[in-house]
């Protein structure tokens, strides 16, 4: 796409024209996914050789990049809706804004869909802490986009690059991120874990749900989506990835799954946590994916996904530490829905671990239901560590074609958080994986992967690890995480085949 002329603050994008039809993918791994469809068409378009951050810098507190940073006015948008992008630069600078959709694109990982600029970024104020240490920016929009009708659902990043004012000045870059959603029936609904990205976000200088002086596990702090994403908060303990500056936690923990799904032509659509406060979106899909680190759920999300399961949607928790904290989403100070989140209490009903959280970190204003009755396994304490993913039931259809034997391990795939204590009260629940995670490298804790039948021929699978997606692909620029002295190895044909088996079963008409 050609670069448009310089813009004033408000800019409307137009459609780009006809898409290119993809040919058959010809891979046994895609037998459950229709080859002629929107995702193959999208990925047949040329990818970009230059979408990553090349020059990225954080300040002395190690989180924000004040040289160029920004955030978006919504977590997700539909085609035709507008999106404000708020940008600050210190010192004030002109900058280029390139917008990319993340996907496979022949292995390049992203496609440029538009470029704007040069635009002017002023230095916008760092907010003073509000009640419960809330940092809510009131920045003025730098540019406003109207989402074109041909932008497919997906995760989009805007790369901001400062324009040097002299030959002696270097440029700096960071991202903004947003989700384009749609309302069409689709095979797979990929829920991004953006509540958790924001819960851990320590922008501007160590302010998150974990950094309040009263304690890191209580209800003391609030966080806002009206602020930039800083560097990944656990850069010393999980992943030190420069691409996280401005992009939340999608690239290290969720993108390997999206990249793999789009590589193999699966019919996938994307949403944010905030899009799941009603079940409507999920009821138009056959399978729902919880991905990566999906810790913070509004109670309305829980009830939505519960309703989807009961209606026949298969649930795949390709995640760890999921559905852990009751996380009400409330409007921003100017009334935009779902822009402030808090930690209001544990899920777990009357399970001992929930009672212990209340005793140790409460009092809390809420207690959620037993997440094990939804996921099949629960959030144990301690919930973090590292270990191998071990096959428990090799004759189960999940393992068909993997060649795995009982006790066979996939090295390092468990981490940095997981699930345990299977909900054996669920009829038909089976333990398909289990073993030991090592907390701090030496203290044993037990994890469990489970599956159980739904009421309409569907099923619920719990992979029991944040790192599941690491076994599927290595997109360009990807940095493998590590934690508790343990690390996954990257793509593994057994993880790929298990995921393929799960999706085949979930997408096969019943």
Tab-separated table of C-alpha atoms in Angstrom, residues 15-502:
chain	number	residue	atom	x	y	z
A	15	UNK	CA	-10.534	-0.176	1.624
A	16	UNK	CA	-7.565	-1.607	-0.220
A	17	UNK	CA	-9.393	-3.554	-2.941
A	18	UNK	CA	-9.817	-7.189	-3.833
A	19	UNK	CA	-8.107	-9.885	-1.799
A	20	UNK	CA	-6.035	-12.648	-3.394
A	21	UNK	CA	-7.485	-16.155	-3.258
A	22	UNK	CA	-5.177	-18.735	-1.722
A	23	UNK	CA	-4.691	-22.164	-3.190
A	24	UNK	CA	-4.990	-25.421	-1.191
A	25	UNK	CA	-2.443	-25.725	1.593
A	26	UNK	CA	-1.961	-29.431	0.949
A	27	UNK	CA	-0.992	-30.340	4.503
A	28	UNK	CA	-2.378	-33.194	6.563
A	29	UNK	CA	-2.382	-30.772	9.490
A	30	UNK	CA	-5.226	-28.716	8.046
A	31	UNK	CA	-7.794	-31.389	7.385
A	32	UNK	CA	-10.136	-29.832	10.008
A	33	UNK	CA	-9.904	-26.336	8.533
A	34	UNK	CA	-11.409	-25.210	5.215
A	35	UNK	CA	-8.625	-24.072	2.896
A	36	UNK	CA	-10.676	-21.590	0.813
A	37	UNK	CA	-11.577	-18.961	3.393
A	38	UNK	CA	-10.778	-15.581	4.849
A	39	UNK	CA	-7.636	-16.583	6.720
A	40	UNK	CA	-5.945	-18.332	3.748
A	41	UNK	CA	-6.904	-15.382	1.550
A	42	UNK	CA	-5.423	-12.957	4.055
A	43	UNK	CA	-2.208	-14.909	4.450
A	44	UNK	CA	-1.750	-15.157	0.697
A	45	UNK	CA	-1.135	-11.402	0.684
A	46	UNK	CA	2.522	-10.341	0.854
A	47	UNK	CA	4.040	-10.098	4.302
A	48	UNK	CA	6.436	-7.449	5.531
A	49	UNK	CA	10.175	-7.906	5.901
A	50	UNK	CA	10.316	-5.015	8.356
A	51	UNK	CA	7.741	-4.932	11.163
A	52	UNK	CA	9.790	-5.566	14.300
A	53	UNK	CA	11.259	-2.908	16.581
A	54	UNK	CA	14.846	-2.208	15.588
A	55	UNK	CA	15.748	0.593	18.005
A	56	UNK	CA	13.882	0.352	21.306
A	57	UNK	CA	14.836	1.864	24.628
A	58	UNK	CA	13.450	1.964	28.181
A	59	UNK	CA	14.191	4.576	30.801
A	60	UNK	CA	15.947	4.277	34.166
A	61	UNK	CA	12.942	2.570	35.799
A	62	UNK	CA	13.202	-0.134	33.094
A	63	UNK	CA	9.573	-0.069	31.955
A	64	UNK	CA	8.491	2.865	29.803
A	65	UNK	CA	9.936	4.355	26.608
A	66	UNK	CA	9.232	8.107	26.937
A	67	UNK	CA	11.054	8.872	23.674
A	68	UNK	CA	7.967	7.518	21.854
A	69	UNK	CA	4.988	5.703	23.443
A	70	UNK	CA	1.238	5.482	23.060
A	71	UNK	CA	-2.013	3.641	23.658
A	72	UNK	CA	-5.342	3.052	21.927
A	73	UNK	CA	-8.811	4.153	22.966
A	74	UNK	CA	-10.306	0.651	22.746
A	75	UNK	CA	-9.050	-2.879	23.325
A	76	UNK	CA	-10.913	-4.056	20.216
A	77	UNK	CA	-12.804	-2.542	17.299
A	78	UNK	CA	-15.161	-3.636	14.545
A	79	UNK	CA	-14.775	-2.603	10.935
A	80	UNK	CA	-16.327	0.831	10.532
A	81	UNK	CA	-15.639	1.886	14.108
A	82	UNK	CA	-13.139	4.593	14.986
A	83	UNK	CA	-9.996	4.163	17.058
A	84	UNK	CA	-8.072	7.009	18.679
A	85	UNK	CA	-4.320	6.580	19.102
A	86	UNK	CA	-2.744	8.730	21.792
A	87	UNK	CA	1.001	9.301	21.386
A	88	UNK	CA	3.609	11.118	23.476
A	89	UNK	CA	7.228	11.834	22.613
A	90	UNK	CA	9.870	13.360	24.868
A	91	UNK	CA	11.249	15.510	23.390
A	92	UNK	CA	8.329	16.336	21.093
A	93	UNK	CA	8.982	14.864	17.661
A	94	UNK	CA	7.416	14.015	14.364
A	95	UNK	CA	6.966	10.275	13.845
A	96	UNK	CA	5.842	7.697	11.307
A	97	UNK	CA	3.065	5.269	12.227
A	98	UNK	CA	3.001	1.928	10.383
A	99	UNK	CA	0.123	-0.457	11.098
A	100	UNK	CA	0.595	-4.216	10.717
A	101	UNK	CA	-1.684	-7.221	11.088
A	102	UNK	CA	0.068	-10.135	12.755
A	103	UNK	CA	-0.303	-13.545	11.106
A	104	UNK	CA	1.723	-16.067	9.104
A	105	UNK	CA	2.182	-14.419	5.680
A	106	UNK	CA	4.607	-16.967	4.260
A	107	UNK	CA	6.641	-17.011	7.470
A	108	UNK	CA	7.162	-13.238	7.685
A	109	UNK	CA	4.736	-12.858	10.589
A	110	UNK	CA	2.987	-9.587	9.695
A	111	UNK	CA	1.523	-7.574	6.831
A	112	UNK	CA	1.622	-3.792	6.592
A	113	UNK	CA	-1.923	-2.520	6.105
A	114	UNK	CA	-1.293	1.225	6.273
A	115	UNK	CA	1.286	3.915	6.975
A	116	UNK	CA	0.630	7.423	8.301
A	117	UNK	CA	2.915	10.376	8.715
A	118	UNK	CA	4.829	12.273	9.424
A	119	UNK	CA	2.603	13.063	12.412
A	120	UNK	CA	3.412	15.388	15.294
A	121	UNK	CA	3.720	13.949	18.808
A	122	UNK	CA	3.724	16.340	21.739
A	123	UNK	CA	4.998	15.497	25.218
A	124	UNK	CA	1.870	14.468	27.121
A	125	UNK	CA	1.625	14.445	30.908
A	126	UNK	CA	2.367	11.454	33.106
A	127	UNK	CA	-0.721	11.132	35.316
A	128	UNK	CA	-0.554	11.556	39.053
A	129	UNK	CA	-1.630	8.468	41.019
A	130	UNK	CA	-5.346	8.389	41.761
A	131	UNK	CA	-7.316	6.293	44.203
A	132	UNK	CA	-5.869	2.784	44.559
A	133	UNK	CA	-2.732	3.993	42.702
A	134	UNK	CA	-4.673	4.255	39.445
A	135	UNK	CA	-2.646	5.745	36.578
A	136	UNK	CA	-5.191	6.888	34.009
A	137	UNK	CA	-3.815	9.012	31.186
A	138	UNK	CA	-5.922	11.830	29.752
A	139	UNK	CA	-3.865	12.234	26.595
A	140	UNK	CA	-5.192	13.996	23.545
A	141	UNK	CA	-5.647	11.839	20.441
A	142	UNK	CA	-2.814	12.157	17.947
A	143	UNK	CA	-4.634	10.391	15.114
A	144	UNK	CA	-8.082	8.855	14.658
A	145	UNK	CA	-8.628	5.855	12.372
A	146	UNK	CA	-11.786	4.397	10.921
A	147	UNK	CA	-11.249	0.648	10.509
A	148	UNK	CA	-11.714	-0.433	6.866
A	149	UNK	CA	-14.096	-3.219	5.975
A	150	UNK	CA	-11.289	-5.353	4.504
A	151	UNK	CA	-9.201	-5.461	7.692
A	152	UNK	CA	-9.613	-9.048	8.845
A	153	UNK	CA	-10.053	-9.889	12.492
A	154	UNK	CA	-6.659	-10.189	14.121
A	155	UNK	CA	-4.132	-8.579	16.416
A	156	UNK	CA	-2.742	-5.342	14.988
A	157	UNK	CA	0.329	-3.412	16.062
A	158	UNK	CA	1.207	0.157	15.204
A	159	UNK	CA	4.941	0.782	15.017
A	160	UNK	CA	5.858	4.349	15.896
A	161	UNK	CA	9.245	5.628	14.690
A	162	UNK	CA	10.538	9.070	15.581
A	163	UNK	CA	11.852	11.267	12.773
A	164	UNK	CA	15.337	12.610	13.679
A	165	UNK	CA	15.795	16.364	13.390
A	166	UNK	CA	19.477	16.153	12.492
A	167	UNK	CA	22.112	13.728	11.261
A	168	UNK	CA	23.422	13.496	14.820
A	169	UNK	CA	20.123	12.174	16.241
A	170	UNK	CA	19.027	8.514	16.288
A	171	UNK	CA	15.449	7.339	15.823
A	172	UNK	CA	13.465	5.399	18.470
A	173	UNK	CA	10.537	3.016	18.152
A	174	UNK	CA	7.745	1.389	20.159
A	175	UNK	CA	4.353	-0.208	19.519
A	176	UNK	CA	0.693	0.352	20.180
A	177	UNK	CA	-1.603	-2.669	19.953
A	178	UNK	CA	-5.294	-3.333	19.319
A	179	UNK	CA	-7.594	-6.142	18.186
A	180	UNK	CA	-9.914	-6.039	15.194
A	181	UNK	CA	-12.868	-8.298	15.842
A	182	UNK	CA	-15.781	-9.386	13.698
A	183	UNK	CA	-19.210	-10.915	14.265
A	184	UNK	CA	-19.235	-13.644	11.635
A	185	UNK	CA	-19.664	-17.339	12.429
A	186	UNK	CA	-16.190	-18.896	12.634
A	187	UNK	CA	-14.623	-22.176	13.617
A	188	UNK	CA	-12.246	-20.856	16.293
A	189	UNK	CA	-12.504	-17.909	18.663
A	190	UNK	CA	-9.058	-16.843	19.932
A	191	UNK	CA	-9.440	-14.830	23.144
A	192	UNK	CA	-6.431	-12.616	23.790
A	193	UNK	CA	-5.468	-12.361	27.476
A	194	UNK	CA	-5.278	-8.580	27.536
A	195	UNK	CA	-6.707	-8.203	31.049
A	196	UNK	CA	-3.606	-10.030	32.248
A	197	UNK	CA	-1.290	-7.926	30.057
A	198	UNK	CA	-2.674	-4.853	31.790
A	199	UNK	CA	-2.686	-6.353	35.288
A	200	UNK	CA	1.088	-6.876	35.034
A	201	UNK	CA	1.843	-3.669	33.104
A	202	UNK	CA	4.138	-1.558	35.298
A	203	UNK	CA	3.956	1.676	33.299
A	204	UNK	CA	5.106	4.326	34.053
A	205	UNK	CA	7.335	3.465	37.014
A	206	UNK	CA	6.309	0.224	38.699
A	207	UNK	CA	2.528	0.590	39.029
A	208	UNK	CA	0.521	-2.611	38.460
A	209	UNK	CA	-1.906	-4.834	40.367
A	210	UNK	CA	1.212	-6.333	41.978
A	211	UNK	CA	3.070	-3.269	43.206
A	212	UNK	CA	0.791	-1.591	45.762
A	213	UNK	CA	2.499	-0.931	49.134
A	214	UNK	CA	-0.267	-2.840	50.958
A	215	UNK	CA	0.607	-6.029	49.083
A	216	UNK	CA	0.892	-7.644	45.693
A	217	UNK	CA	-2.006	-10.125	45.984
A	218	UNK	CA	-4.775	-8.043	47.541
A	219	UNK	CA	-7.564	-5.786	46.254
A	220	UNK	CA	-5.607	-2.609	46.832
A	221	UNK	CA	-4.727	-1.454	43.299
A	222	UNK	CA	-6.603	-0.547	40.117
A	223	UNK	CA	-5.095	-0.345	36.628
A	224	UNK	CA	-6.282	1.389	33.473
A	225	UNK	CA	-6.120	0.557	29.774
A	226	UNK	CA	-5.688	4.307	29.249
A	227	UNK	CA	-1.902	4.104	29.419
A	228	UNK	CA	0.871	2.654	27.262
A	229	UNK	CA	2.083	-0.892	27.673
A	230	UNK	CA	5.573	-0.846	29.103
A	231	UNK	CA	8.230	-3.493	28.802
A	232	UNK	CA	7.126	-6.995	29.868
A	233	UNK	CA	7.060	-6.709	33.638
A	234	UNK	CA	8.909	-9.930	34.483
A	235	UNK	CA	11.807	-9.316	32.118
A	236	UNK	CA	14.331	-10.718	34.620
A	237	UNK	CA	12.296	-13.816	35.456
A	238	UNK	CA	10.257	-14.892	32.400
A	239	UNK	CA	11.100	-13.206	29.099
A	240	UNK	CA	13.377	-10.311	28.210
A	241	UNK	CA	11.833	-9.463	24.856
A	242	UNK	CA	12.318	-5.987	23.363
A	243	UNK	CA	9.209	-6.471	21.210
A	244	UNK	CA	7.025	-6.252	24.345
A	245	UNK	CA	7.511	-2.471	24.589
A	246	UNK	CA	4.027	-1.249	23.738
A	247	UNK	CA	2.568	-4.634	22.706
A	248	UNK	CA	1.447	-6.150	26.003
A	249	UNK	CA	2.235	-9.864	26.307
A	250	UNK	CA	0.794	-11.073	22.999
A	251	UNK	CA	4.068	-11.549	21.121
A	252	UNK	CA	5.916	-13.812	23.581
A	253	UNK	CA	3.020	-15.914	24.901
A	254	UNK	CA	0.169	-15.910	22.352
A	255	UNK	CA	1.552	-15.124	18.903
A	256	UNK	CA	3.154	-18.584	18.387
A	257	UNK	CA	-0.360	-20.075	18.484
A	258	UNK	CA	-1.910	-17.440	16.190
A	259	UNK	CA	1.010	-17.796	13.753
A	260	UNK	CA	0.579	-21.596	13.668
A	261	UNK	CA	-3.211	-21.438	13.242
A	262	UNK	CA	-2.918	-19.015	10.339
A	263	UNK	CA	-0.053	-20.980	8.787
A	264	UNK	CA	-2.370	-23.984	8.528
A	265	UNK	CA	-5.436	-22.132	7.313
A	266	UNK	CA	-7.686	-22.531	10.336
A	267	UNK	CA	-10.792	-20.343	10.329
A	268	UNK	CA	-9.914	-18.188	13.350
A	269	UNK	CA	-11.284	-14.920	14.644
A	270	UNK	CA	-9.959	-12.850	17.559
A	271	UNK	CA	-11.376	-10.993	20.545
A	272	UNK	CA	-10.313	-9.352	23.790
A	273	UNK	CA	-11.320	-10.374	27.313
A	274	UNK	CA	-13.744	-7.448	27.328
A	275	UNK	CA	-15.611	-8.884	24.320
A	276	UNK	CA	-16.620	-11.912	26.388
A	277	UNK	CA	-18.877	-10.238	28.959
A	278	UNK	CA	-21.746	-11.844	27.024
A	279	UNK	CA	-21.639	-15.245	25.271
A	280	UNK	CA	-22.894	-13.932	21.922
A	281	UNK	CA	-19.519	-13.891	20.150
A	282	UNK	CA	-18.543	-17.355	21.313
A	283	UNK	CA	-21.871	-18.924	20.465
A	284	UNK	CA	-21.156	-18.235	16.790
A	285	UNK	CA	-17.988	-20.386	16.946
A	286	UNK	CA	-17.228	-24.082	17.381
A	287	UNK	CA	-14.154	-23.805	19.603
A	288	UNK	CA	-13.007	-21.240	22.160
A	289	UNK	CA	-9.302	-20.805	22.951
A	290	UNK	CA	-7.951	-19.391	26.212
A	291	UNK	CA	-4.318	-18.648	25.425
A	292	UNK	CA	-1.099	-18.116	27.355
A	293	UNK	CA	-1.450	-16.305	30.668
A	294	UNK	CA	-5.207	-15.819	31.032
A	295	UNK	CA	-5.366	-15.044	34.751
A	296	UNK	CA	-7.859	-12.169	35.100
A	297	UNK	CA	-11.534	-12.817	34.275
A	298	UNK	CA	-14.595	-10.699	34.895
A	299	UNK	CA	-17.318	-12.898	36.404
A	300	UNK	CA	-19.393	-12.151	33.300
A	301	UNK	CA	-16.673	-13.827	31.204
A	302	UNK	CA	-16.911	-16.925	33.359
A	303	UNK	CA	-20.687	-17.130	32.920
A	304	UNK	CA	-20.353	-16.528	29.170
A	305	UNK	CA	-17.864	-19.339	28.652
A	306	UNK	CA	-19.897	-21.612	30.897
A	307	UNK	CA	-22.939	-20.912	28.699
A	308	UNK	CA	-20.900	-21.595	25.564
A	309	UNK	CA	-19.797	-24.979	26.908
A	310	UNK	CA	-23.377	-25.871	27.788
A	311	UNK	CA	-24.492	-24.872	24.270
A	312	UNK	CA	-21.947	-27.186	22.618
A	313	UNK	CA	-18.852	-25.037	22.075
A	314	UNK	CA	-15.611	-26.903	22.828
A	315	UNK	CA	-13.273	-25.088	25.218
A	316	UNK	CA	-9.490	-25.370	24.903
A	317	UNK	CA	-7.539	-23.873	27.790
A	318	UNK	CA	-4.136	-23.721	26.093
A	319	UNK	CA	-3.062	-21.645	29.047
A	320	UNK	CA	-1.968	-21.662	32.671
A	321	UNK	CA	-3.028	-19.802	35.830
A	322	UNK	CA	-6.292	-19.081	34.020
A	323	UNK	CA	-9.524	-17.899	35.656
A	324	UNK	CA	-7.623	-17.123	38.855
A	325	UNK	CA	-8.905	-13.696	39.951
A	326	UNK	CA	-12.356	-12.109	39.804
A	327	UNK	CA	-11.671	-9.003	37.719
A	328	UNK	CA	-14.513	-6.513	37.342
A	329	UNK	CA	-14.154	-4.273	34.305
A	330	UNK	CA	-15.567	-0.801	34.805
A	331	UNK	CA	-15.709	2.382	32.723
A	332	UNK	CA	-12.957	4.961	32.517
A	333	UNK	CA	-13.419	8.314	34.226
A	334	UNK	CA	-14.963	9.649	30.998
A	335	UNK	CA	-17.380	6.720	30.653
A	336	UNK	CA	-15.721	4.402	28.102
A	337	UNK	CA	-16.696	0.818	29.073
A	338	UNK	CA	-14.231	-1.810	30.301
A	339	UNK	CA	-11.200	0.461	30.719
A	340	UNK	CA	-10.359	-0.067	34.425
A	341	UNK	CA	-9.804	-3.441	36.090
A	342	UNK	CA	-9.220	-4.549	39.661
A	343	UNK	CA	-8.546	-7.719	41.631
A	344	UNK	CA	-11.727	-8.280	43.646
A	345	UNK	CA	-11.097	-11.776	44.954
A	346	UNK	CA	-10.141	-15.332	44.018
A	347	UNK	CA	-12.018	-17.870	41.998
A	348	UNK	CA	-12.272	-21.200	43.791
A	349	UNK	CA	-15.529	-21.010	45.783
A	350	UNK	CA	-14.899	-22.903	49.041
A	351	UNK	CA	-11.755	-24.717	47.912
A	352	UNK	CA	-8.932	-24.498	50.449
A	353	UNK	CA	-6.689	-22.460	48.166
A	354	UNK	CA	-9.403	-19.815	47.760
A	355	UNK	CA	-9.968	-19.668	51.513
A	356	UNK	CA	-6.230	-19.301	52.029
A	357	UNK	CA	-6.027	-16.415	49.567
A	358	UNK	CA	-8.802	-14.704	51.481
A	359	UNK	CA	-7.061	-15.276	54.809
A	360	UNK	CA	-3.624	-14.219	53.583
A	361	UNK	CA	-4.439	-11.333	51.238
A	362	UNK	CA	-8.024	-10.195	51.899
A	363	UNK	CA	-10.546	-9.135	52.816
A	364	UNK	CA	-11.862	-9.202	49.251
A	365	UNK	CA	-15.170	-7.792	48.010
A	366	UNK	CA	-15.952	-10.924	45.947
A	367	UNK	CA	-15.377	-14.673	45.680
A	368	UNK	CA	-15.727	-16.433	42.345
A	369	UNK	CA	-17.058	-19.917	41.586
A	370	UNK	CA	-14.839	-22.986	41.432
A	371	UNK	CA	-12.877	-22.560	38.181
A	372	UNK	CA	-12.080	-26.278	38.205
A	373	UNK	CA	-15.713	-27.006	37.364
A	374	UNK	CA	-15.212	-25.016	34.164
A	375	UNK	CA	-11.592	-25.810	33.242
A	376	UNK	CA	-11.288	-29.345	34.657
A	377	UNK	CA	-8.290	-28.444	36.860
A	378	UNK	CA	-7.636	-25.638	39.301
A	379	UNK	CA	-5.174	-22.947	40.335
A	380	UNK	CA	-3.073	-24.568	43.042
A	381	UNK	CA	-0.734	-22.790	45.472
A	382	UNK	CA	2.081	-22.329	44.696
A	383	UNK	CA	1.028	-21.903	41.095
A	384	UNK	CA	4.379	-21.256	39.448
A	385	UNK	CA	7.502	-23.221	38.584
A	386	UNK	CA	8.941	-25.105	35.655
A	387	UNK	CA	8.847	-28.706	34.513
A	388	UNK	CA	8.285	-31.229	31.729
A	389	UNK	CA	4.849	-31.975	30.210
A	390	UNK	CA	4.366	-35.736	30.753
A	391	UNK	CA	1.965	-38.106	29.005
A	392	UNK	CA	-0.346	-39.990	31.378
A	393	UNK	CA	-2.794	-41.725	29.022
A	394	UNK	CA	-1.157	-42.539	25.667
A	395	UNK	CA	-4.191	-44.463	24.350
A	396	UNK	CA	-6.361	-41.324	24.477
A	397	UNK	CA	-7.301	-39.809	21.098
A	398	UNK	CA	-5.402	-36.623	22.004
A	399	UNK	CA	-2.154	-38.557	21.506
A	400	UNK	CA	-3.122	-40.209	18.215
A	401	UNK	CA	-0.216	-39.943	15.775
A	402	UNK	CA	2.230	-38.597	18.370
A	403	UNK	CA	3.817	-41.944	19.186
A	404	UNK	CA	3.961	-40.885	22.841
A	405	UNK	CA	4.257	-43.468	25.580
A	406	UNK	CA	3.154	-43.251	29.191
A	407	UNK	CA	5.704	-41.226	31.128
A	408	UNK	CA	7.200	-39.644	28.005
A	409	UNK	CA	8.134	-36.000	28.572
A	410	UNK	CA	8.096	-32.850	26.471
A	411	UNK	CA	10.970	-30.914	28.068
A	412	UNK	CA	10.284	-27.593	29.718
A	413	UNK	CA	6.717	-27.180	28.435
A	414	UNK	CA	5.285	-26.626	31.933
A	415	UNK	CA	5.698	-23.074	33.188
A	416	UNK	CA	5.791	-20.499	34.432
A	417	UNK	CA	2.321	-21.143	35.859
A	418	UNK	CA	-0.066	-24.076	35.485
A	419	UNK	CA	-3.107	-25.875	36.890
A	420	UNK	CA	-3.509	-28.841	39.218
A	421	UNK	CA	-6.018	-30.594	41.516
A	422	UNK	CA	-8.312	-32.088	38.860
A	423	UNK	CA	-12.059	-31.661	39.330
A	424	UNK	CA	-12.749	-35.377	39.651
A	425	UNK	CA	-16.380	-34.666	40.505
A	426	UNK	CA	-16.999	-33.883	36.801
A	427	UNK	CA	-18.458	-37.017	35.124
A	428	UNK	CA	-16.115	-38.461	32.517
A	429	UNK	CA	-13.117	-36.279	33.434
A	430	UNK	CA	-9.787	-37.857	32.451
A	431	UNK	CA	-6.245	-36.921	33.447
A	432	UNK	CA	-4.169	-36.998	30.243
A	433	UNK	CA	-1.001	-35.350	31.540
A	434	UNK	CA	0.579	-34.770	34.898
A	435	UNK	CA	3.796	-34.453	36.792
A	436	UNK	CA	6.018	-32.207	38.844
A	437	UNK	CA	6.836	-28.537	38.417
A	438	UNK	CA	9.797	-27.241	40.378
A	439	UNK	CA	9.152	-24.014	42.255
A	440	UNK	CA	12.317	-21.957	42.440
A	441	UNK	CA	14.043	-24.851	40.693
A	442	UNK	CA	13.925	-27.160	43.730
A	443	UNK	CA	10.506	-27.313	45.476
A	444	UNK	CA	8.057	-29.825	43.925
A	445	UNK	CA	4.465	-28.960	43.022
A	446	UNK	CA	2.019	-31.083	41.039
A	447	UNK	CA	0.346	-30.019	37.795
A	448	UNK	CA	-2.439	-31.810	35.883
A	449	UNK	CA	-3.778	-31.676	32.313
A	450	UNK	CA	-7.377	-32.827	31.910
A	451	UNK	CA	-10.214	-33.349	29.466
A	452	UNK	CA	-13.918	-33.907	30.039
A	453	UNK	CA	-16.993	-34.284	27.801
A	454	UNK	CA	-19.441	-31.437	27.324
A	455	UNK	CA	-23.199	-31.926	27.131
A	456	UNK	CA	-23.549	-31.765	23.328
A	457	UNK	CA	-20.700	-33.860	21.965
A	458	UNK	CA	-18.207	-31.089	22.729
A	459	UNK	CA	-15.344	-31.233	25.240
A	460	UNK	CA	-13.183	-29.129	27.559
A	461	UNK	CA	-9.388	-29.542	27.455
A	462	UNK	CA	-6.953	-28.021	29.930
A	463	UNK	CA	-3.294	-28.061	28.786
A	464	UNK	CA	-2.187	-26.724	32.178
A	465	UNK	CA	0.642	-24.435	31.098
A	466	UNK	CA	1.238	-20.878	29.952
A	467	UNK	CA	3.944	-22.246	27.652
A	468	UNK	CA	1.754	-24.490	25.428
A	469	UNK	CA	2.042	-22.149	22.436
A	470	UNK	CA	5.849	-22.357	22.628
A	471	UNK	CA	5.551	-25.917	21.306
A	472	UNK	CA	3.747	-24.816	18.137
A	473	UNK	CA	5.921	-22.289	16.271
A	474	UNK	CA	8.695	-19.727	16.418
A	475	UNK	CA	7.549	-16.554	14.643
A	476	UNK	CA	10.101	-13.961	13.470
A	477	UNK	CA	11.613	-12.125	16.406
A	478	UNK	CA	10.271	-14.611	18.951
A	479	UNK	CA	12.135	-14.969	22.251
A	480	UNK	CA	11.639	-18.198	24.201
A	481	UNK	CA	10.619	-17.591	27.822
A	482	UNK	CA	12.182	-19.242	30.825
A	483	UNK	CA	11.294	-19.325	34.507
A	484	UNK	CA	12.326	-21.083	37.711
A	485	UNK	CA	15.491	-22.329	35.971
A	486	UNK	CA	13.433	-24.124	33.312
A	487	UNK	CA	12.696	-23.346	29.669
A	488	UNK	CA	10.689	-24.867	26.795
A	489	UNK	CA	12.575	-25.964	23.678
A	490	UNK	CA	10.311	-24.389	21.067
A	491	UNK	CA	8.278	-26.136	18.343
A	492	UNK	CA	7.647	-29.814	19.047
A	493	UNK	CA	5.853	-32.107	16.604
A	494	UNK	CA	4.038	-33.839	19.478
A	495	UNK	CA	2.503	-30.567	20.715
A	496	UNK	CA	1.590	-29.678	17.150
A	497	UNK	CA	-0.109	-33.043	16.608
A	498	UNK	CA	-1.985	-32.923	19.919
A	499	UNK	CA	-3.276	-29.440	19.076
A	500	UNK	CA	-4.279	-30.633	15.604
A	501	UNK	CA	-6.141	-33.604	17.124
A	502	UNK	CA	-7.990	-31.340	19.543
